[in-house]
Short mmCIF file of C-alpha atoms in Angstrom, two decimals:
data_model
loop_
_atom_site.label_atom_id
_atom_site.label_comp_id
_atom_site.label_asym_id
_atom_site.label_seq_id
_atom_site.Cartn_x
_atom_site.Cartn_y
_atom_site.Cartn_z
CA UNK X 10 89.72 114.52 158.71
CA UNK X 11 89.54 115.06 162.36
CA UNK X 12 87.41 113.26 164.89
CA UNK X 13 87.20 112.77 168.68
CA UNK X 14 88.49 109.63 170.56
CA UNK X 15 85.90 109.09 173.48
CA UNK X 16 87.35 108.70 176.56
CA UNK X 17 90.54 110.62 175.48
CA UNK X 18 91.43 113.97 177.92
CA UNK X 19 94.93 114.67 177.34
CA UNK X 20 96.59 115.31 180.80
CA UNK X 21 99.09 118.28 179.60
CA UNK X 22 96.43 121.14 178.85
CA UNK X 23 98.79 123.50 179.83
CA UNK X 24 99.26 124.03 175.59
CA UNK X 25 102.64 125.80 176.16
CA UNK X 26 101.99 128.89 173.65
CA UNK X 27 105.45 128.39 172.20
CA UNK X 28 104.91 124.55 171.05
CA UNK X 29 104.56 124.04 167.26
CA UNK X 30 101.64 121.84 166.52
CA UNK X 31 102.01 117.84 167.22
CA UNK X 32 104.45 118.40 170.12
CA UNK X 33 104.98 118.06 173.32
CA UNK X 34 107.07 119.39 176.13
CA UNK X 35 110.29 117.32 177.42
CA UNK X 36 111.76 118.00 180.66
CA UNK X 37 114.67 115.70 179.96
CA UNK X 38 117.19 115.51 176.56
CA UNK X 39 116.15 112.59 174.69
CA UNK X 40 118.48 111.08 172.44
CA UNK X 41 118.12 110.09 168.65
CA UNK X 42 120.69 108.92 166.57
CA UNK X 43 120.56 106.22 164.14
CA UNK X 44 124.15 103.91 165.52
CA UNK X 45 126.32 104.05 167.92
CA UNK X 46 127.96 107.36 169.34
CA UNK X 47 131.13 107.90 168.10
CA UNK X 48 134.17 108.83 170.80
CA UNK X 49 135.75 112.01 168.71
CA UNK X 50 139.10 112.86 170.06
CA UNK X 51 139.35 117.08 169.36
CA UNK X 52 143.46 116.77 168.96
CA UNK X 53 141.79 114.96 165.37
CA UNK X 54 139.09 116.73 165.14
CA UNK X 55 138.77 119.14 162.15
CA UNK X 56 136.10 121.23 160.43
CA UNK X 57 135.65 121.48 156.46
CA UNK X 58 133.69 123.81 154.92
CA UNK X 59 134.31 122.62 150.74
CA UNK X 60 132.71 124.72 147.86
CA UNK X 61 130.93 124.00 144.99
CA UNK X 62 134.48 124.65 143.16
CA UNK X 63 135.88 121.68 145.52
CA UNK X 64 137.35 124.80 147.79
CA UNK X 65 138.35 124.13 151.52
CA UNK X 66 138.46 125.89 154.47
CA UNK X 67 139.38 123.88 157.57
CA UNK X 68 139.56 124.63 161.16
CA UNK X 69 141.63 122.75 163.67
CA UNK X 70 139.65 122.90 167.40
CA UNK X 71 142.04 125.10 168.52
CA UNK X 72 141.62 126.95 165.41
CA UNK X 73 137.91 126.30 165.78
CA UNK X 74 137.57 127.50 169.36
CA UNK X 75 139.14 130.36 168.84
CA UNK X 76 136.94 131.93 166.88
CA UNK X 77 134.18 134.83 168.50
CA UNK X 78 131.37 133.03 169.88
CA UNK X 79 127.81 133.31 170.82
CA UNK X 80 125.65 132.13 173.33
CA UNK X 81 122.04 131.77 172.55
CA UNK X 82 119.15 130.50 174.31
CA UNK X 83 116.83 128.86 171.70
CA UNK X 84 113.67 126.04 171.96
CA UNK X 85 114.41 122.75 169.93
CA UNK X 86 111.91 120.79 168.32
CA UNK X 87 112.79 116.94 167.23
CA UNK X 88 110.48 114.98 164.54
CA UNK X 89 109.68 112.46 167.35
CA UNK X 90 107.46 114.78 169.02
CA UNK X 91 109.30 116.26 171.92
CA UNK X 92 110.59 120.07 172.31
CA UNK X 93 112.41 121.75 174.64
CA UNK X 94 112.44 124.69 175.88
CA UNK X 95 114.94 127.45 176.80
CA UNK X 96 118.30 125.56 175.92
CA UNK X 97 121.36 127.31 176.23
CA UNK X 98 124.05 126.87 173.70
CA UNK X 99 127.72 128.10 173.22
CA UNK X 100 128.73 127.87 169.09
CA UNK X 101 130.42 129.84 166.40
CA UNK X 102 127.99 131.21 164.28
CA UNK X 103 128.10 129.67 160.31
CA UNK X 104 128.08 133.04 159.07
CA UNK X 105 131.58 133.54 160.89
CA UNK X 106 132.90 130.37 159.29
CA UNK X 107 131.23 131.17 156.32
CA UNK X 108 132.87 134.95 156.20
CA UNK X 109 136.23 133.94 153.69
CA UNK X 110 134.20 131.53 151.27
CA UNK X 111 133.30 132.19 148.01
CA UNK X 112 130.12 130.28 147.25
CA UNK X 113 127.04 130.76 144.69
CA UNK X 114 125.61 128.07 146.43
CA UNK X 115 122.09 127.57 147.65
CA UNK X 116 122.33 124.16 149.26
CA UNK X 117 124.60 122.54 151.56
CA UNK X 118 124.78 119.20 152.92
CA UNK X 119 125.77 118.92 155.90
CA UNK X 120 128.86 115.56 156.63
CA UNK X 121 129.00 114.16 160.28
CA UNK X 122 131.85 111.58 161.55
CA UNK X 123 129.57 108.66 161.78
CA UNK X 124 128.47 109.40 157.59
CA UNK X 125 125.07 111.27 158.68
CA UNK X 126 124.27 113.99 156.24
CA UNK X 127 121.55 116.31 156.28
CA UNK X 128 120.21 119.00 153.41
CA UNK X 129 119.46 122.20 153.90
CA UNK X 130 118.95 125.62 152.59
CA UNK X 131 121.67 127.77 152.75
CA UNK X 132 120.13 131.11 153.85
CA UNK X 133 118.70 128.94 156.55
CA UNK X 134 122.38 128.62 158.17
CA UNK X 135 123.24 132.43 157.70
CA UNK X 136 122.21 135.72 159.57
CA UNK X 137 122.41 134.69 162.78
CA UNK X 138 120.05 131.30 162.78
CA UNK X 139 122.33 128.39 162.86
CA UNK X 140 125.56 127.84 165.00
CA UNK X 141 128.22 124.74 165.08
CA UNK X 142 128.11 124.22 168.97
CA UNK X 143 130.36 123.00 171.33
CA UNK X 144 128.94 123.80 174.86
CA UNK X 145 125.34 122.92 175.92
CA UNK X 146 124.25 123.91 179.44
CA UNK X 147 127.51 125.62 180.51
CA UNK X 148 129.34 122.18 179.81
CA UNK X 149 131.20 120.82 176.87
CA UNK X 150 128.63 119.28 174.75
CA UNK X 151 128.56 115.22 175.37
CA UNK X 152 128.97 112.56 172.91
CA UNK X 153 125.46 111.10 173.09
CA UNK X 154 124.25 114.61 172.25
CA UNK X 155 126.96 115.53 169.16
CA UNK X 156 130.13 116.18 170.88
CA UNK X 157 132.49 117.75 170.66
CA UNK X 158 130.81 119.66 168.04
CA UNK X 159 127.46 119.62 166.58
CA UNK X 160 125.28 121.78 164.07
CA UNK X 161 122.16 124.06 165.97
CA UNK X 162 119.43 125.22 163.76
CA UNK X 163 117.06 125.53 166.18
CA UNK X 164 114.18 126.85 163.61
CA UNK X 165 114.10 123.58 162.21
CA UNK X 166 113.33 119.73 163.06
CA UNK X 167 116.62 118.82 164.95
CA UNK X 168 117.26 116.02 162.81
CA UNK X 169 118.86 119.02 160.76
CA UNK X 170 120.91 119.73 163.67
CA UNK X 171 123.84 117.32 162.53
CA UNK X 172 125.62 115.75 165.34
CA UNK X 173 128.74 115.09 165.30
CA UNK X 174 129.43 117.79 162.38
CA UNK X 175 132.27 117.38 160.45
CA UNK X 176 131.83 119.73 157.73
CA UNK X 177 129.08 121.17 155.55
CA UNK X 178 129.40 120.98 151.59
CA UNK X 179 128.37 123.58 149.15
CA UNK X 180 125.78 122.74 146.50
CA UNK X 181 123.69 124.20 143.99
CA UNK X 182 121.15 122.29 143.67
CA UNK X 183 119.15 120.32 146.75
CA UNK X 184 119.74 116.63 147.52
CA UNK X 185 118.47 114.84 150.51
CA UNK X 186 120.62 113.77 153.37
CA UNK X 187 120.48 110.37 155.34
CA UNK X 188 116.88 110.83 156.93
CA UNK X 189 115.18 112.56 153.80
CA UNK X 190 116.60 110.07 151.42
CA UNK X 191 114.23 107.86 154.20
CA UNK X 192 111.45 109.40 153.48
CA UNK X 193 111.54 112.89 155.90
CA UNK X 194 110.74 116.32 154.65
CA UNK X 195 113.83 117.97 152.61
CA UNK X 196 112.80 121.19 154.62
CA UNK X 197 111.10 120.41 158.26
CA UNK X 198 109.89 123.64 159.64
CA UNK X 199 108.12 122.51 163.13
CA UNK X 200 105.80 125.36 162.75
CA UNK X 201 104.11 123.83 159.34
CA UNK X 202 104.85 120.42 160.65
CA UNK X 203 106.92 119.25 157.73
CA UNK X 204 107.96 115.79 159.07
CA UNK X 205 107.71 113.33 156.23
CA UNK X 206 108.11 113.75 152.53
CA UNK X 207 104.68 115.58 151.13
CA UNK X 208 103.94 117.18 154.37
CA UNK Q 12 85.92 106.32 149.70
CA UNK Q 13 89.64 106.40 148.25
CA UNK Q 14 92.23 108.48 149.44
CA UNK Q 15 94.00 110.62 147.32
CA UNK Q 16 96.99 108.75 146.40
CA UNK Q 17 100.19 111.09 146.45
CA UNK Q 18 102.79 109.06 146.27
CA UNK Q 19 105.45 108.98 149.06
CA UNK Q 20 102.45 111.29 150.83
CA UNK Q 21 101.73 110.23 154.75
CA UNK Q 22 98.06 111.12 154.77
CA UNK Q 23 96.09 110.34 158.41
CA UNK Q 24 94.28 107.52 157.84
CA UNK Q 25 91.08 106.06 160.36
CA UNK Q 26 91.67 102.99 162.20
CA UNK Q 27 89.32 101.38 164.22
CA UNK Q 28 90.73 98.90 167.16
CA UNK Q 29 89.80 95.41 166.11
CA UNK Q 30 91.64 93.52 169.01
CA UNK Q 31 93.42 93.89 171.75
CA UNK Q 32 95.34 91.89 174.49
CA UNK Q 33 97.30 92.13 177.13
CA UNK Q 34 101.08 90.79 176.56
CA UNK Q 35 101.94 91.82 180.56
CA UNK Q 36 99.88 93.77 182.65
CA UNK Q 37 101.32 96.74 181.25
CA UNK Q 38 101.84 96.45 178.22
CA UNK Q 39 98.76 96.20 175.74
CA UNK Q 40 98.19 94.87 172.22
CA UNK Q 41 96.52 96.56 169.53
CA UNK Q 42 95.39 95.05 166.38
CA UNK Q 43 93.80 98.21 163.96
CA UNK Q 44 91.31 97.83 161.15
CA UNK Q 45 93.10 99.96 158.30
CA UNK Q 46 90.63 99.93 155.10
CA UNK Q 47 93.50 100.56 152.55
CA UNK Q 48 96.90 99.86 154.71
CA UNK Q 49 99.50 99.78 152.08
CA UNK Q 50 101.71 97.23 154.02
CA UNK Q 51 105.42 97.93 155.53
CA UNK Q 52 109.45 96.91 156.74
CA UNK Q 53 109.72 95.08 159.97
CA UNK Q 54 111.24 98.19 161.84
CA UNK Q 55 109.06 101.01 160.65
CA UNK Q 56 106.49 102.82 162.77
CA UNK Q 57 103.04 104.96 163.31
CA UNK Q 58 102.21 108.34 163.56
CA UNK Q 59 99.09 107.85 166.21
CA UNK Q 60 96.88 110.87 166.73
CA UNK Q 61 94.14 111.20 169.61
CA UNK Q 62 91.71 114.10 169.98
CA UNK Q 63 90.30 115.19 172.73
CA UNK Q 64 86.65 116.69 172.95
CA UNK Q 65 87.50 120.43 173.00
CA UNK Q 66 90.11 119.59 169.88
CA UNK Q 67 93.13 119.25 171.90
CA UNK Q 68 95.37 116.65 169.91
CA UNK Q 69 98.11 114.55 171.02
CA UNK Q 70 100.51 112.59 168.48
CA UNK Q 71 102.99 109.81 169.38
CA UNK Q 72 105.12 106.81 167.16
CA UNK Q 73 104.81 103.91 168.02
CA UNK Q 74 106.93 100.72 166.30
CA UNK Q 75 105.14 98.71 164.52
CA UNK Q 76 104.49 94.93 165.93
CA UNK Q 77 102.98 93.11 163.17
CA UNK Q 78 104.27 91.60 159.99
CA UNK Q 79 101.37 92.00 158.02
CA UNK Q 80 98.45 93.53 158.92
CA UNK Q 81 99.05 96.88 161.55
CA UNK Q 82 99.31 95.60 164.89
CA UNK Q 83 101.47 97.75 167.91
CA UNK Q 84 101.67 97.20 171.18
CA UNK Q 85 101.73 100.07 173.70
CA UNK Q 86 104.01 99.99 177.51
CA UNK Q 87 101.93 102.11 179.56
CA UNK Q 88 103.98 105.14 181.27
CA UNK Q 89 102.36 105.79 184.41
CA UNK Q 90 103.13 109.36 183.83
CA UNK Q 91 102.30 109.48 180.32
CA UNK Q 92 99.52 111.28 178.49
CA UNK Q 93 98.43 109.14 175.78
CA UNK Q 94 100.07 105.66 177.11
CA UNK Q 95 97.42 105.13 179.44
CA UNK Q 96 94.56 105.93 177.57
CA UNK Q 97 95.62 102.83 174.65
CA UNK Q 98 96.40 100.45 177.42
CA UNK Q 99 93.38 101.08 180.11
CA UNK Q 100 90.33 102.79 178.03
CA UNK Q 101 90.51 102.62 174.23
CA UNK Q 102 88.26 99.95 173.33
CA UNK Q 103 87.35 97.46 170.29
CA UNK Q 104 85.79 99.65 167.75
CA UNK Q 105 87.26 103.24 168.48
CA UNK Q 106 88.79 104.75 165.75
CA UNK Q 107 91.90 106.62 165.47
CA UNK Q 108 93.53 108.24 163.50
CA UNK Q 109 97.21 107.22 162.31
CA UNK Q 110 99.72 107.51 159.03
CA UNK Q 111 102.53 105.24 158.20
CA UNK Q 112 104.51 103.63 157.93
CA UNK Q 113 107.36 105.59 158.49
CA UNK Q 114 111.02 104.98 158.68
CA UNK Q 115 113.68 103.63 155.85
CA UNK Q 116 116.54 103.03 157.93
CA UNK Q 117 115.71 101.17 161.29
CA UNK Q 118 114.05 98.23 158.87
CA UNK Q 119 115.14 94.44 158.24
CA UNK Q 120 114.59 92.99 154.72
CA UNK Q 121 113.76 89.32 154.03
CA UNK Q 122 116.26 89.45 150.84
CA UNK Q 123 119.43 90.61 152.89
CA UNK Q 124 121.59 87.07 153.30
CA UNK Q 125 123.65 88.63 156.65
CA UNK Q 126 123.04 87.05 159.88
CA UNK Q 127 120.86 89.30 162.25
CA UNK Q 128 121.65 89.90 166.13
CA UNK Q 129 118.50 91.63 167.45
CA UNK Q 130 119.18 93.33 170.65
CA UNK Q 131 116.04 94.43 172.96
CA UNK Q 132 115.60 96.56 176.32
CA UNK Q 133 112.49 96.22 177.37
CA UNK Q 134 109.34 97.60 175.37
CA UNK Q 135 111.93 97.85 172.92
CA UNK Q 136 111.41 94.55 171.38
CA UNK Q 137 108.36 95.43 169.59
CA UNK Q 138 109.91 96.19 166.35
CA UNK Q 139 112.24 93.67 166.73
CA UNK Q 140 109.42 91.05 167.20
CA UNK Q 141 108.12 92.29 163.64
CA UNK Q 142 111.28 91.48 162.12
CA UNK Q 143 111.40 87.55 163.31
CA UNK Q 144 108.05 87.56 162.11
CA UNK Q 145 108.27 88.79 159.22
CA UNK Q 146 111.41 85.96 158.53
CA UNK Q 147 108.89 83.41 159.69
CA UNK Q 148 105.97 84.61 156.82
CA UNK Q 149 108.93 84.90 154.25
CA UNK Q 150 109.72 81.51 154.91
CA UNK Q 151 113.83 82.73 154.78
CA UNK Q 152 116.25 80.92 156.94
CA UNK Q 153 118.10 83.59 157.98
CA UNK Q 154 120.30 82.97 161.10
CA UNK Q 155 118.28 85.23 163.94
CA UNK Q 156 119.32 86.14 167.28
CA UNK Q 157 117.71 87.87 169.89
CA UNK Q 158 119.66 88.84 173.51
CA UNK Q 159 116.85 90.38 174.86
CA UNK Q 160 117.42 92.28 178.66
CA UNK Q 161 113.92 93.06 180.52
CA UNK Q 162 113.47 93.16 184.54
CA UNK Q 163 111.83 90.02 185.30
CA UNK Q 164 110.47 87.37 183.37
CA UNK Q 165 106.85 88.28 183.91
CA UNK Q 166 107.99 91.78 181.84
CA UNK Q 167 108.44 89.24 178.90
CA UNK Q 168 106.46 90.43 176.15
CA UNK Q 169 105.70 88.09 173.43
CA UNK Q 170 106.81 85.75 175.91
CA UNK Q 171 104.60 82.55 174.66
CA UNK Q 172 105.41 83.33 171.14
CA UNK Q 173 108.95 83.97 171.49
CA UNK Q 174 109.12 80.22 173.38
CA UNK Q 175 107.18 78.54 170.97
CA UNK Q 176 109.09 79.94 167.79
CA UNK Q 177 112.26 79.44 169.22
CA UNK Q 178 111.22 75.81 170.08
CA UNK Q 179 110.48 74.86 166.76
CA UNK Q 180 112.69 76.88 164.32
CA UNK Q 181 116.59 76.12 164.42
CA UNK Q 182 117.45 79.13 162.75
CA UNK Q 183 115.82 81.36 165.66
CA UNK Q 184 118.08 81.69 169.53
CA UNK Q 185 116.71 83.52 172.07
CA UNK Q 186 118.62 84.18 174.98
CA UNK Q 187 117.01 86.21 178.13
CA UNK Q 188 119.11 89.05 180.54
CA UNK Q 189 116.72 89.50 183.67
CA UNK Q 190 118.14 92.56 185.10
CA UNK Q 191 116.17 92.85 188.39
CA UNK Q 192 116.39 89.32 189.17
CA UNK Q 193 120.38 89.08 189.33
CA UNK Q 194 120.80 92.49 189.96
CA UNK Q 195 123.18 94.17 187.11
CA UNK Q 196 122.48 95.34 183.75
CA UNK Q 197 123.20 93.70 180.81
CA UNK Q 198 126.62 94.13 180.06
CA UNK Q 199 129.90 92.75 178.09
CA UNK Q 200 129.33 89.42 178.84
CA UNK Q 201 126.25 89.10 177.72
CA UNK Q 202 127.02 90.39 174.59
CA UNK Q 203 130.05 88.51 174.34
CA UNK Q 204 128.56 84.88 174.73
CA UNK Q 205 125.22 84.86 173.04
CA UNK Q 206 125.90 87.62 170.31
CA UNK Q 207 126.46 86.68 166.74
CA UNK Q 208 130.42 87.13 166.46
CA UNK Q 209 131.70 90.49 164.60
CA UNK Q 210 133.55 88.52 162.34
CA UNK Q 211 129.78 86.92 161.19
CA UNK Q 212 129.36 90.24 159.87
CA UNK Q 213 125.83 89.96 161.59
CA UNK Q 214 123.34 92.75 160.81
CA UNK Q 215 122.63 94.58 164.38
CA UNK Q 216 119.28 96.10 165.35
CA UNK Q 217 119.33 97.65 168.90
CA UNK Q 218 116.08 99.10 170.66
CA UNK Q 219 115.28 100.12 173.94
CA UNK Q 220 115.70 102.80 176.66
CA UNK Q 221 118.34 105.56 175.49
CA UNK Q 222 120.84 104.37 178.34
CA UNK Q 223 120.23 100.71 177.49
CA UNK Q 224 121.08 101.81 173.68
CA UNK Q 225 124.05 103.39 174.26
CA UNK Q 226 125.66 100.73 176.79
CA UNK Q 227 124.96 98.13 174.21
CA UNK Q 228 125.76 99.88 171.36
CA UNK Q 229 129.25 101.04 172.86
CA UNK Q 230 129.85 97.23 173.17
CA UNK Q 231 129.37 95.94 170.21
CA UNK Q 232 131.83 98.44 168.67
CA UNK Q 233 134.42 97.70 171.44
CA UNK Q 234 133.67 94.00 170.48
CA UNK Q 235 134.70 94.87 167.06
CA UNK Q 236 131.49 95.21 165.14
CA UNK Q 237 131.33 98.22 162.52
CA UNK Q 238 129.94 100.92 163.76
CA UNK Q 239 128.07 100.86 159.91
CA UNK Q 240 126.36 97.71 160.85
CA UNK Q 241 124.80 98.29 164.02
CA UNK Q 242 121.38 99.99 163.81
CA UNK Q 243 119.77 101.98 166.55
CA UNK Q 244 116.04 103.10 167.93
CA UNK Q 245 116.33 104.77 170.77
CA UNK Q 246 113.41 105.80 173.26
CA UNK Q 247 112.56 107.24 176.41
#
């Protein structure tokens, strides 16, 4: 079902080629969260990556920082409607951290400090698509937008993009995270619009 | 016609405007006509979607006003693409389309005992409106607060209601920041003298412009309220 409003133009017809379908462009950073920003001190701050075996691997921020790096320039794309274009990100790559664990998982969840979790695939975090970044914009990466450290999978609704990452948790079989258990798509690929459950 | 019914399935839905009004001169009313609307949580929100003539479509949420019934109410953004067109030209008997509602977290229910300190910048008390309406239908006595910053008093949305229901219901305080008119933001303070206490416990809802979220947000927790209990919706 599709009809025409009368009287409705739409002012942006510039349709950026690279915009999934439902969005529109943001010149700013909006922010989303679903509290308050937590102030994360990085002398405490500590990734966990725990197996399906209860395994874990933990990083100090030295330890964390230390680790080869990447810089990618990706487009984000956040369930509220607005994407961005062009963002440039500093992060290790998961499939660095992920090098030393032994996992027949599918699934992880992924933990933040303020008790956000997210679901996803695991593939979707490995070969080079997903990142736990520290640096957006040739800055350290501010609180309001996941600092110190947040998760980047830019291929998916940002909401995946857990900020404030703490540590991600091996599963083997799928279970929804704080927004899905709310009714948003276990998945969210922008491109097929998967926003809410049944999408 | 029904609608396939999926459960937990958003489908787009028609609406057709059935009233509108003006709550300040920019910010606009809008009471839909949805045959089969399956009723929500003060808090939640609508998908709206507007197409143009050569297809082009536009989506935007917008928080939910009403208690019952689907009623939002739109702040026109001078710049904005699709703010203008609800406020200025979309009249009585245009349809839409929109799904909903949407949103499990940023909600208030009637059967939760805690106190609630609603905290609004701006256009940002629309879903927080919902929520001391929907306490009013329910009939529940829940202690309410609202602290609610905006630039001037003729920015007041609601502003009759909000009067009259604090005027007759003991259980309701409203408190006003105008920002413009003394000059500052709102800021500890504020909080401090007409929020609930954090030892109340009080269940928090904050809403408003990102910076306005944040700041007030950042206060409550240095004020000693748990992080846990402080809900956000931030826009803009």
């Amino acid at each position: 079902m599709s009809f025409v409003t009368t009287g409705f133009g739409g002012r942006r017809r510039q349709q950026e080629p690279d915009l999934p379908p439902g969005q529109y462009l943001a010149h700013d950073f909006p922010v989303l969260s679903a509290g308050p920003t937590p102030r994360l001190h990085t002398d405490r701050w500590e990734f966990v990556i725990t197996t399906e075996a209860g395994a874990q691997t933990k990083w100090t921020w030295a330890e964390f920082t230390a680790l080869p790096h990447e810089d990618v320039t990706v487009d984000i794309h956040c369930v509220t409607k607005w994407s961005k274009l062009q963002t440039g990100w500093r992060g290790v790559a998961i499939d660095t951290l992920m090098e030393d664990v032994e996992s027949a998982a599918d699934f992880v969840m992924a933990h933040s400090y303020d008790g956000y979790t997210t679901n996803l695939p695991l593939e979707d975090l490995l070969d080079g698509k997903a990142w736990v970044a520290y640096r957006y914009d040739d800055e350290p990466l501010t609180p309001e937008h996941g600092g110190p450290a947040r998760l980047l999978v830019p291929h998916l609704y940002f909401w995946k993009s857990a900020k404030w990452v703490h540590g991600l948790r091996l599963m083997l079989e799928d279970e929804p995270g704080f927004w899905e258990q709310a009714g948003y798509h276990d998945y969210g690929d922008p491109w097929r619009e998967q926003r809410y459950q049944g999408d | 016609m029904a609608r396939a019914a999926v459960p937990g399935r958003l489908t787009w839905q028609k609406a057709v405007l059935q009233s509108a009004s003006f709550e300040t001169p920019t910010a606009r009313t809008l009471v839909f006509d949805v045959p089969d609307w399956p009723g929500h949580l003060p808090g939640q929100h609508v998908d709206v979607r507007l197409t143009a003539e050569d297809g082009y479509t536009a989506q935007r949420s917008y928080s939910i006003a009403s208690a019952s019934g689907l009623s939002i109410t739109v702040q026109r953004l001078d710049d904005g693409e699709v703010s203008p067109f609800l406020t200025d030209i979309y009249d009585i008997g245009q349809p839409v389309e929109l799904r909903g509602p949407i949103g499990g977290w940023f909600v208030w229910r009637p059967t939760d005992p805690a106190p609630v300190q609603l905290i609004a910048g701006g256009s940002g008390i629309v879903p927080l409106m919902a929520m001391i309406r929907s306490r009013a239908d329910h009939g529940v006595r829940t202690p309410f607060r609202l602290l609610y910053s905006v630039r001037t008093p003729q920015d007041v949305i609601y502003a009759d209601e909000l009067r009259q229901r604090a005027r007759d219901d003991r259980g309701l305080d409203v408190e006003y920041v105008y920002t413009r008119v003394r000059g500052s933001r709102i800021g500890v303070a504020d909080v401090n003298t007409h929020a609930w206490p954090a030892d109340f416990k009080p269940a928090v809802f904050v809403c408003g412009p990102t910076g306005f979220v944040e700041t007030v947000a950042d206060i409550m927790v240095a004020l000693g309220h748990d992080a846990r209990g402080i809900k956000t919706e931030r826009f803009g």
